[in-house]
Amino acid sequence: MMAENGQYVNGTPSSNAPVVDGTAVLQPSIQPHAISADEIALYDRQIRLWGVKAQEKLRSANILVIGMRALGNEISKNLVLAGIGSLTILDDQLVTKDDLGSQFFISELHVGLNRAAAAVSQVRTLNPRVSLHADTDNILQKPPEFYAMFDMIIATDLDLAPLKVINSACRFVNKPFYAAGSHGFYGFIFADLISHNYIIEREKSNIPTQLKAETVTRTVVASHTKTENGKQIEMVSKRELYTPINLANTSPLQPEQTSSWRRKLQVPPLLTCLRALWDFQNLAGRLTPTGSREDLEIFTTLATEKHKELQLPTETLRSEFLRSFLQNVGSEIAPVTAFLGGQLAQDVINVLGQREQPIQNFLLFDSDDSKGPVYALHPIFPPLDGPIV
């Protein structure tokens, strides 16, 4: 049943929920600060992996997932099963028959209905403890203030132009941002966490940990030791600095990736093709090439230019790969979206719990070779040497 003002809290209508820009501001379910015994039993396996404190951070997290195609399905499923506090699913598109082949939250009964509204009831069955909300608005109509209510924003299967807008809005309100997309056998994950602190646990070494920059983006900021099961464990606090997607998309590869011919050969042409696709979408004004000779020539020219900009060998940009990539653009393959959704959700969980090294900042996945290398794409920074003051 819908409340008169159409506001939803905890997946059910409420007349008391505050509204921003016509959208209900979701608050997580009313829960005690300390995790309950029932929740400890429910999430026992994952608590053993990342601890009670991390689970408490998860259960209070309010996350926005934009786009409810196959990749959005996978991400939402993983986050809800992990026990986040609140999830808003935003999609202004309608369910089509094509969606039925790759999405598991909808059926033929939902064809013609809004994707987010159709999926939310099925998502809720995975974990009734999670507050859920479907937003059917166009994401580009949302003001920057809309994003302030969320702890994490994840945009899926969008072209570069809206990703830039969303990323900029997230930075304006200081909220971490992920973008991800799948194209058949290929896909990517991008992360802009702005500035993120996390802890690495490791067995204490005889060599003292120095508080200094490790890379142009990563710095060791603190270190302390604890005793666990008779062993000395070092807790190393690090800080990662990030770059928005509009700059990352035009940034060079780091010197360690281009310092030798052998390393250049290892960089997948998928990075080149993604950049070329985003330029094509901007120039042509449509999301996918038509397969015409004209589109093929335009895309090939763009890809060749991008490959040169990245200073990569011409022999790694083969016509077979260009053809395969173009044939896959816009399509969805369940195993690929499952991999990408699992990787992204795990990174979100680690970031919320401030554990482990997060993605920095582009993960590329090519299912042909089952590899998902991560490349740090940032504007050129001056070298950082010396201790942290």
Short mmCIF file of C-alpha atoms in Angstrom, two decimals:
data_model
loop_
_atom_site.label_atom_id
_atom_site.label_comp_id
_atom_site.label_asym_id
_atom_site.label_seq_id
_atom_site.Cartn_x
_atom_site.Cartn_y
_atom_site.Cartn_z
CA MET A 1 0.00 0.00 0.00
CA MET A 2 1.31 3.46 -0.89
CA ALA A 3 1.20 6.43 1.47
CA GLU A 4 -0.55 9.53 0.18
CA ASN A 5 2.71 11.37 -0.36
CA GLY A 6 4.35 8.34 -2.03
CA GLN A 7 7.31 8.20 0.36
CA TYR A 8 9.01 4.93 1.26
CA VAL A 9 11.00 3.93 4.31
CA ASN A 10 12.34 0.42 4.89
CA GLY A 11 10.73 -0.65 1.63
CA THR A 12 7.27 0.35 2.87
CA PRO A 13 5.37 3.63 2.58
CA SER A 14 5.66 6.21 5.29
CA SER A 15 4.17 9.66 5.67
CA ASN A 16 7.08 10.81 7.83
CA ALA A 17 9.99 10.33 5.43
CA PRO A 18 11.73 13.59 4.45
CA VAL A 19 11.80 14.39 0.73
CA VAL A 20 14.57 15.97 -1.36
CA ASP A 21 13.78 16.93 -4.96
CA GLY A 22 10.66 14.78 -4.92
CA THR A 23 12.50 11.66 -3.79
CA ALA A 24 12.16 10.05 -0.39
CA VAL A 25 15.27 10.37 1.76
CA LEU A 26 15.76 6.86 2.96
CA GLN A 27 16.91 6.25 6.46
CA PRO A 28 18.23 2.81 7.41
CA SER A 29 16.00 0.66 9.56
CA ILE A 30 15.93 1.72 13.19
CA GLN A 31 18.61 -0.46 14.71
CA PRO A 32 20.61 -0.36 17.92
CA HIS A 33 24.19 0.84 17.56
CA ALA A 34 25.59 -2.51 18.60
CA ILE A 35 25.00 -5.44 16.30
CA SER A 36 22.40 -7.89 17.65
CA ALA A 37 22.86 -11.57 18.42
CA ASP A 38 20.45 -12.45 15.59
CA GLU A 39 22.54 -10.46 13.13
CA ILE A 40 25.74 -12.09 14.37
CA ALA A 41 24.16 -15.47 13.69
CA LEU A 42 22.86 -14.38 10.28
CA TYR A 43 26.14 -12.85 9.11
CA ASP A 44 28.42 -15.25 10.96
CA ARG A 45 30.54 -16.30 7.97
CA GLN A 46 31.28 -12.80 6.75
CA ILE A 47 31.89 -11.47 10.27
CA ARG A 48 34.61 -14.11 10.54
CA LEU A 49 36.16 -12.59 7.41
CA TRP A 50 36.00 -8.88 8.15
CA GLY A 51 34.97 -8.53 11.82
CA VAL A 52 32.07 -7.12 13.79
CA LYS A 53 33.14 -3.48 13.41
CA ALA A 54 33.14 -3.74 9.63
CA GLN A 55 29.71 -5.40 9.71
CA GLU A 56 28.38 -2.56 11.86
CA LYS A 57 29.62 -0.07 9.27
CA LEU A 58 27.89 -2.09 6.57
CA ARG A 59 24.56 -2.19 8.37
CA SER A 60 24.49 1.60 8.63
CA ALA A 61 25.53 2.23 5.01
CA ASN A 62 23.10 3.91 2.61
CA ILE A 63 24.02 3.07 -0.99
CA LEU A 64 22.70 4.24 -4.36
CA VAL A 65 22.87 1.94 -7.39
CA ILE A 66 22.12 3.65 -10.71
CA GLY A 67 21.01 1.34 -13.52
CA MET A 68 19.22 -1.98 -13.11
CA ARG A 69 20.44 -4.06 -15.98
CA ALA A 70 22.37 -7.31 -15.42
CA LEU A 71 25.34 -5.60 -13.76
CA GLY A 72 23.11 -3.56 -11.45
CA ASN A 73 21.32 -6.80 -10.54
CA GLU A 74 24.58 -8.45 -9.48
CA ILE A 75 25.82 -5.49 -7.46
CA SER A 76 22.48 -5.03 -5.67
CA LYS A 77 22.26 -8.75 -4.88
CA ASN A 78 25.74 -8.87 -3.37
CA LEU A 79 25.33 -5.73 -1.27
CA VAL A 80 21.92 -6.75 0.08
CA LEU A 81 23.16 -10.22 1.00
CA ALA A 82 26.15 -8.64 2.76
CA GLY A 83 23.76 -6.73 5.04
CA ILE A 84 24.00 -3.05 4.14
CA GLY A 85 21.55 -0.75 5.90
CA SER A 86 19.77 0.82 2.94
CA LEU A 87 19.76 0.50 -0.85
CA THR A 88 18.19 2.84 -3.38
CA ILE A 89 17.86 1.49 -6.92
CA LEU A 90 17.47 4.21 -9.56
CA ASP A 91 16.49 3.55 -13.17
CA ASP A 92 14.13 5.52 -15.40
CA GLN A 93 13.97 2.90 -18.18
CA LEU A 94 11.26 0.30 -18.79
CA VAL A 95 11.73 -3.47 -18.78
CA THR A 96 11.99 -4.91 -22.30
CA LYS A 97 11.96 -8.48 -23.56
CA ASP A 98 15.72 -8.22 -24.12
CA ASP A 99 16.17 -7.69 -20.37
CA LEU A 100 14.71 -11.11 -19.61
CA GLY A 101 17.76 -12.93 -20.93
CA SER A 102 20.23 -11.47 -18.46
CA GLN A 103 18.37 -10.19 -15.39
CA PHE A 104 17.11 -12.41 -12.58
CA PHE A 105 14.91 -9.96 -10.63
CA ILE A 106 12.31 -9.59 -13.38
CA SER A 107 9.97 -11.79 -15.44
CA GLU A 108 7.69 -11.48 -18.45
CA LEU A 109 5.06 -9.97 -16.15
CA HIS A 110 7.32 -6.92 -15.71
CA VAL A 111 7.73 -6.05 -19.40
CA GLY A 112 6.69 -2.43 -19.84
CA LEU A 113 7.14 -1.56 -16.17
CA ASN A 114 9.93 0.54 -14.73
CA ARG A 115 13.09 -1.51 -14.14
CA ALA A 116 13.76 -0.25 -10.61
CA ALA A 117 10.17 -0.60 -9.45
CA ALA A 118 9.90 -4.08 -10.98
CA ALA A 119 13.08 -5.37 -9.35
CA VAL A 120 12.81 -3.94 -5.84
CA SER A 121 10.29 -6.46 -4.47
CA GLN A 122 12.47 -9.37 -5.56
CA VAL A 123 15.61 -7.76 -4.15
CA ARG A 124 13.81 -7.39 -0.82
CA THR A 125 13.28 -11.14 -0.54
CA LEU A 126 17.06 -11.64 -0.35
CA ASN A 127 17.34 -9.82 2.96
CA PRO A 128 14.27 -8.22 4.61
CA ARG A 129 16.55 -6.40 7.08
CA VAL A 130 17.73 -4.03 4.33
CA SER A 131 15.74 -0.86 3.64
CA LEU A 132 14.92 -0.65 -0.07
CA HIS A 133 13.67 2.12 -2.31
CA ALA A 134 13.00 2.35 -6.06
CA ASP A 135 13.60 5.70 -7.74
CA THR A 136 12.20 6.07 -11.28
CA ASP A 137 13.62 9.53 -12.05
CA ASN A 138 16.21 10.43 -14.66
CA ILE A 139 19.52 10.61 -12.80
CA LEU A 140 20.61 13.69 -14.75
CA GLN A 141 17.68 15.62 -13.25
CA LYS A 142 19.02 15.15 -9.74
CA PRO A 143 20.85 18.07 -8.10
CA PRO A 144 24.20 17.51 -6.37
CA GLU A 145 22.44 17.66 -2.99
CA PHE A 146 20.59 14.45 -3.86
CA TYR A 147 23.80 12.45 -3.50
CA ALA A 148 24.58 13.82 -0.03
CA MET A 149 22.22 11.33 1.66
CA PHE A 150 24.23 8.33 0.43
CA ASP A 151 27.46 6.83 1.70
CA MET A 152 28.35 5.36 -1.70
CA ILE A 153 27.17 5.98 -5.27
CA ILE A 154 27.50 3.29 -7.96
CA ALA A 155 26.62 4.07 -11.58
CA THR A 156 26.30 1.21 -14.08
CA ASP A 157 26.05 0.92 -17.87
CA LEU A 158 26.13 4.63 -18.66
CA ASP A 159 28.20 6.44 -21.28
CA LEU A 160 30.92 8.88 -20.29
CA ALA A 161 28.88 12.11 -20.37
CA PRO A 162 26.47 11.21 -17.52
CA LEU A 163 29.30 9.52 -15.61
CA LYS A 164 31.18 12.83 -15.61
CA VAL A 165 28.12 14.67 -14.30
CA ILE A 166 27.46 12.14 -11.53
CA ASN A 167 31.14 11.95 -10.55
CA SER A 168 31.36 15.74 -10.32
CA ALA A 169 28.22 15.89 -8.16
CA CYS A 170 29.63 13.19 -5.86
CA ARG A 171 32.85 15.15 -5.46
CA PHE A 172 30.82 18.30 -4.73
CA VAL A 173 29.23 16.57 -1.70
CA ASN A 174 32.39 14.54 -0.92
CA LYS A 175 30.94 11.08 -1.57
CA PRO A 176 32.81 8.08 -3.03
CA PHE A 177 31.83 7.08 -6.55
CA TYR A 178 32.06 3.91 -8.62
CA ALA A 179 31.29 3.43 -12.30
CA ALA A 180 31.03 0.07 -14.02
CA GLY A 181 29.93 -1.24 -17.38
CA SER A 182 29.78 -4.48 -19.32
CA HIS A 183 29.96 -5.08 -23.05
CA GLY A 184 29.46 -8.77 -23.66
CA PHE A 185 32.80 -10.48 -23.00
CA TYR A 186 34.34 -7.21 -21.74
CA GLY A 187 33.83 -4.84 -18.83
CA PHE A 188 35.34 -2.30 -16.48
CA ILE A 189 35.15 -0.88 -12.97
CA PHE A 190 36.23 2.67 -12.13
CA ALA A 191 36.65 4.06 -8.61
CA ASP A 192 36.90 7.66 -7.40
CA LEU A 193 37.01 7.55 -3.60
CA ILE A 194 38.43 11.11 -3.50
CA SER A 195 40.64 10.43 -0.46
CA HIS A 196 40.39 7.10 1.31
CA ASN A 197 42.13 5.81 4.45
CA TYR A 198 42.39 2.08 5.09
CA ILE A 199 44.33 -0.42 7.17
CA ILE A 200 46.50 -3.31 6.06
CA GLU A 201 47.24 -6.02 8.63
CA ARG A 202 50.48 -7.95 8.20
CA GLU A 203 53.00 -9.86 10.25
CA LYS A 204 55.49 -7.42 11.73
CA SER A 205 58.76 -7.24 9.86
CA ASN A 206 62.25 -6.58 11.23
CA ILE A 207 62.38 -3.55 8.95
CA PRO A 208 60.57 -0.54 10.46
CA THR A 209 57.67 0.85 8.46
CA GLN A 210 58.40 4.35 7.20
CA LEU A 211 55.71 6.98 7.06
CA LYS A 212 56.16 8.18 3.50
CA ALA A 213 54.68 8.12 0.00
CA GLU A 214 54.71 4.67 -1.63
CA THR A 215 53.36 5.84 -4.99
CA VAL A 216 52.09 9.10 -6.45
CA THR A 217 48.65 8.31 -4.96
CA ARG A 218 49.37 6.12 -1.90
CA THR A 219 50.94 7.21 1.38
CA VAL A 220 51.69 5.39 4.62
CA VAL A 221 50.26 7.66 7.32
CA ALA A 222 50.50 5.58 10.53
CA SER A 223 51.57 2.25 11.96
CA HIS A 224 51.06 0.38 15.23
CA THR A 225 51.49 -3.17 16.48
CA LYS A 226 49.21 -5.62 18.24
CA THR A 227 49.69 -9.15 19.54
CA GLU A 228 47.41 -11.83 18.13
CA ASN A 229 47.75 -15.56 18.87
CA GLY A 230 51.27 -14.97 20.08
CA LYS A 231 52.31 -13.14 16.88
CA GLN A 232 53.19 -9.50 16.38
CA ILE A 233 50.76 -8.03 13.85
CA GLU A 234 51.41 -4.64 12.32
CA MET A 235 48.44 -2.39 11.51
CA VAL A 236 49.55 -0.08 8.69
CA SER A 237 47.29 2.86 7.87
CA LYS A 238 47.47 4.11 4.29
CA ARG A 239 45.80 6.87 2.32
CA GLU A 240 44.87 6.71 -1.36
CA LEU A 241 44.15 9.83 -3.43
CA TYR A 242 41.88 9.54 -6.47
CA THR A 243 41.15 11.24 -9.77
CA PRO A 244 37.68 11.94 -11.26
CA ILE A 245 36.73 10.00 -14.38
CA ASN A 246 36.98 12.98 -16.73
CA LEU A 247 40.69 13.29 -15.89
CA ALA A 248 41.36 9.56 -15.60
CA ASN A 249 39.97 9.07 -19.11
CA THR A 250 42.68 11.32 -20.58
CA SER A 251 45.53 10.42 -18.22
CA PRO A 252 48.60 8.46 -19.33
CA LEU A 253 49.61 5.06 -18.09
CA GLN A 254 52.00 5.15 -15.15
CA PRO A 255 55.72 4.88 -16.00
CA GLU A 256 55.96 1.35 -14.60
CA GLN A 257 53.52 0.21 -17.34
CA THR A 258 55.42 1.89 -20.18
CA SER A 259 59.02 1.56 -18.97
CA SER A 260 59.75 -1.42 -21.22
CA TRP A 261 58.48 -2.92 -24.45
CA ARG A 262 57.48 -6.12 -22.65
CA ARG A 263 55.28 -4.23 -20.20
CA LYS A 264 53.64 -2.24 -22.99
CA LEU A 265 52.73 -5.49 -24.71
CA GLN A 266 50.90 -6.61 -21.56
CA VAL A 267 48.49 -3.64 -21.51
CA PRO A 268 45.17 -4.92 -22.94
CA PRO A 269 43.69 -3.09 -25.97
CA LEU A 270 40.43 -2.97 -24.01
CA LEU A 271 41.56 0.30 -22.41
CA THR A 272 42.07 1.80 -25.86
CA CYS A 273 38.68 0.57 -27.07
CA LEU A 274 36.79 1.90 -24.05
CA ARG A 275 38.27 5.36 -24.59
CA ALA A 276 37.48 5.15 -28.30
CA LEU A 277 33.90 4.06 -27.57
CA TRP A 278 33.33 7.01 -25.23
CA ASP A 279 34.68 9.40 -27.87
CA PHE A 280 32.47 7.76 -30.51
CA GLN A 281 29.38 8.14 -28.32
CA ASN A 282 30.18 11.82 -27.88
CA LEU A 283 30.79 12.43 -31.58
CA ALA A 284 27.98 10.30 -33.01
CA GLY A 285 25.40 11.04 -30.32
CA ARG A 286 24.44 7.39 -29.90
CA LEU A 287 25.52 4.63 -27.52
CA THR A 288 26.49 1.90 -29.98
CA PRO A 289 28.04 1.85 -33.46
CA THR A 290 25.64 0.57 -36.11
CA GLY A 291 28.06 -1.82 -37.79
CA SER A 292 28.13 0.28 -40.93
CA ARG A 293 31.38 0.83 -42.81
CA GLU A 294 31.32 4.52 -41.81
CA ASP A 295 30.99 3.72 -38.10
CA LEU A 296 33.70 1.09 -38.32
CA GLU A 297 36.09 3.55 -39.95
CA ILE A 298 35.33 6.24 -37.35
CA PHE A 299 35.81 3.83 -34.46
CA THR A 300 39.03 2.42 -35.91
CA THR A 301 40.44 5.92 -36.35
CA LEU A 302 39.54 6.85 -32.78
CA ALA A 303 41.01 3.63 -31.40
CA THR A 304 44.25 4.14 -33.32
CA GLU A 305 44.55 7.67 -31.92
CA LYS A 306 43.87 6.50 -28.36
CA HIS A 307 46.42 3.69 -28.70
CA LYS A 308 49.08 6.19 -29.78
CA GLU A 309 48.19 8.53 -26.91
CA LEU A 310 48.77 5.66 -24.49
CA GLN A 311 52.14 5.01 -26.20
CA LEU A 312 51.24 1.37 -26.82
CA PRO A 313 52.62 -0.81 -29.65
CA THR A 314 50.51 -0.78 -32.82
CA GLU A 315 50.65 -4.57 -33.05
CA THR A 316 48.59 -4.97 -29.85
CA LEU A 317 45.59 -3.24 -31.46
CA ARG A 318 44.56 -6.00 -33.82
CA SER A 319 41.62 -5.81 -36.21
CA GLU A 320 40.26 -9.04 -34.69
CA PHE A 321 40.00 -7.42 -31.28
CA LEU A 322 38.37 -4.27 -32.68
CA ARG A 323 35.79 -6.40 -34.45
CA SER A 324 35.12 -8.50 -31.37
CA PHE A 325 34.75 -5.45 -29.13
CA LEU A 326 32.31 -3.75 -31.50
CA GLN A 327 30.24 -6.92 -31.78
CA ASN A 328 29.95 -7.03 -27.98
CA VAL A 329 29.13 -3.37 -27.31
CA GLY A 330 25.84 -3.03 -25.45
CA SER A 331 25.32 -6.77 -24.90
CA GLU A 332 25.18 -8.58 -21.55
CA ILE A 333 26.66 -11.96 -20.62
CA ALA A 334 25.77 -13.28 -17.17
CA PRO A 335 29.20 -14.72 -16.15
CA VAL A 336 30.88 -11.40 -16.99
CA THR A 337 28.38 -9.29 -15.06
CA ALA A 338 28.62 -11.76 -12.16
CA PHE A 339 32.40 -11.30 -12.02
CA LEU A 340 32.23 -7.52 -12.26
CA GLY A 341 29.37 -7.30 -9.75
CA GLY A 342 31.24 -9.48 -7.29
CA GLN A 343 34.48 -7.53 -7.60
CA LEU A 344 32.76 -4.16 -7.21
CA ALA A 345 30.61 -5.23 -4.26
CA GLN A 346 33.64 -6.69 -2.49
CA ASP A 347 35.54 -3.45 -3.01
CA VAL A 348 32.61 -1.45 -1.61
CA ILE A 349 32.54 -3.71 1.46
CA ASN A 350 36.29 -3.26 1.97
CA VAL A 351 36.02 0.52 1.55
CA LEU A 352 33.15 0.82 4.03
CA GLY A 353 35.11 -1.30 6.52
CA GLN A 354 38.34 0.58 5.70
CA ARG A 355 40.16 -2.67 5.08
CA GLU A 356 42.48 -3.78 2.30
CA GLN A 357 43.75 -1.97 -0.77
CA PRO A 358 40.83 -0.59 -2.83
CA ILE A 359 40.67 -0.51 -6.62
CA GLN A 360 42.97 2.25 -7.88
CA ASN A 361 41.38 3.19 -10.19
CA PHE A 362 40.49 1.30 -13.44
CA LEU A 363 39.86 -2.46 -13.47
CA LEU A 364 39.57 -3.95 -16.96
CA PHE A 365 38.08 -7.39 -17.56
CA ASP A 366 38.51 -9.45 -20.71
CA SER A 367 36.81 -12.83 -20.35
CA ASP A 368 38.77 -14.21 -23.32
CA ASP A 369 41.86 -14.44 -21.12
CA SER A 370 40.04 -14.30 -17.73
CA LYS A 371 42.18 -11.44 -16.47
CA GLY A 372 41.20 -8.29 -14.60
CA PRO A 373 44.25 -6.01 -14.35
CA VAL A 374 43.99 -2.71 -12.49
CA TYR A 375 45.59 0.45 -13.87
CA ALA A 376 46.15 3.68 -11.93
CA LEU A 377 45.25 6.41 -14.41
CA HIS A 378 46.02 9.87 -13.06
CA PRO A 379 47.37 13.17 -14.37
CA ILE A 380 51.15 13.35 -14.12
CA PHE A 381 52.20 14.12 -10.55
CA PRO A 382 55.63 15.31 -9.41
CA PRO A 383 57.61 12.63 -7.53
CA LEU A 384 56.96 12.47 -3.81
CA ASP A 385 59.99 11.62 -1.68
CA GLY A 386 60.80 11.83 1.97
CA PRO A 387 58.91 11.17 5.22
CA ILE A 388 55.40 12.31 6.00
CA VAL A 389 55.45 15.29 8.33
#
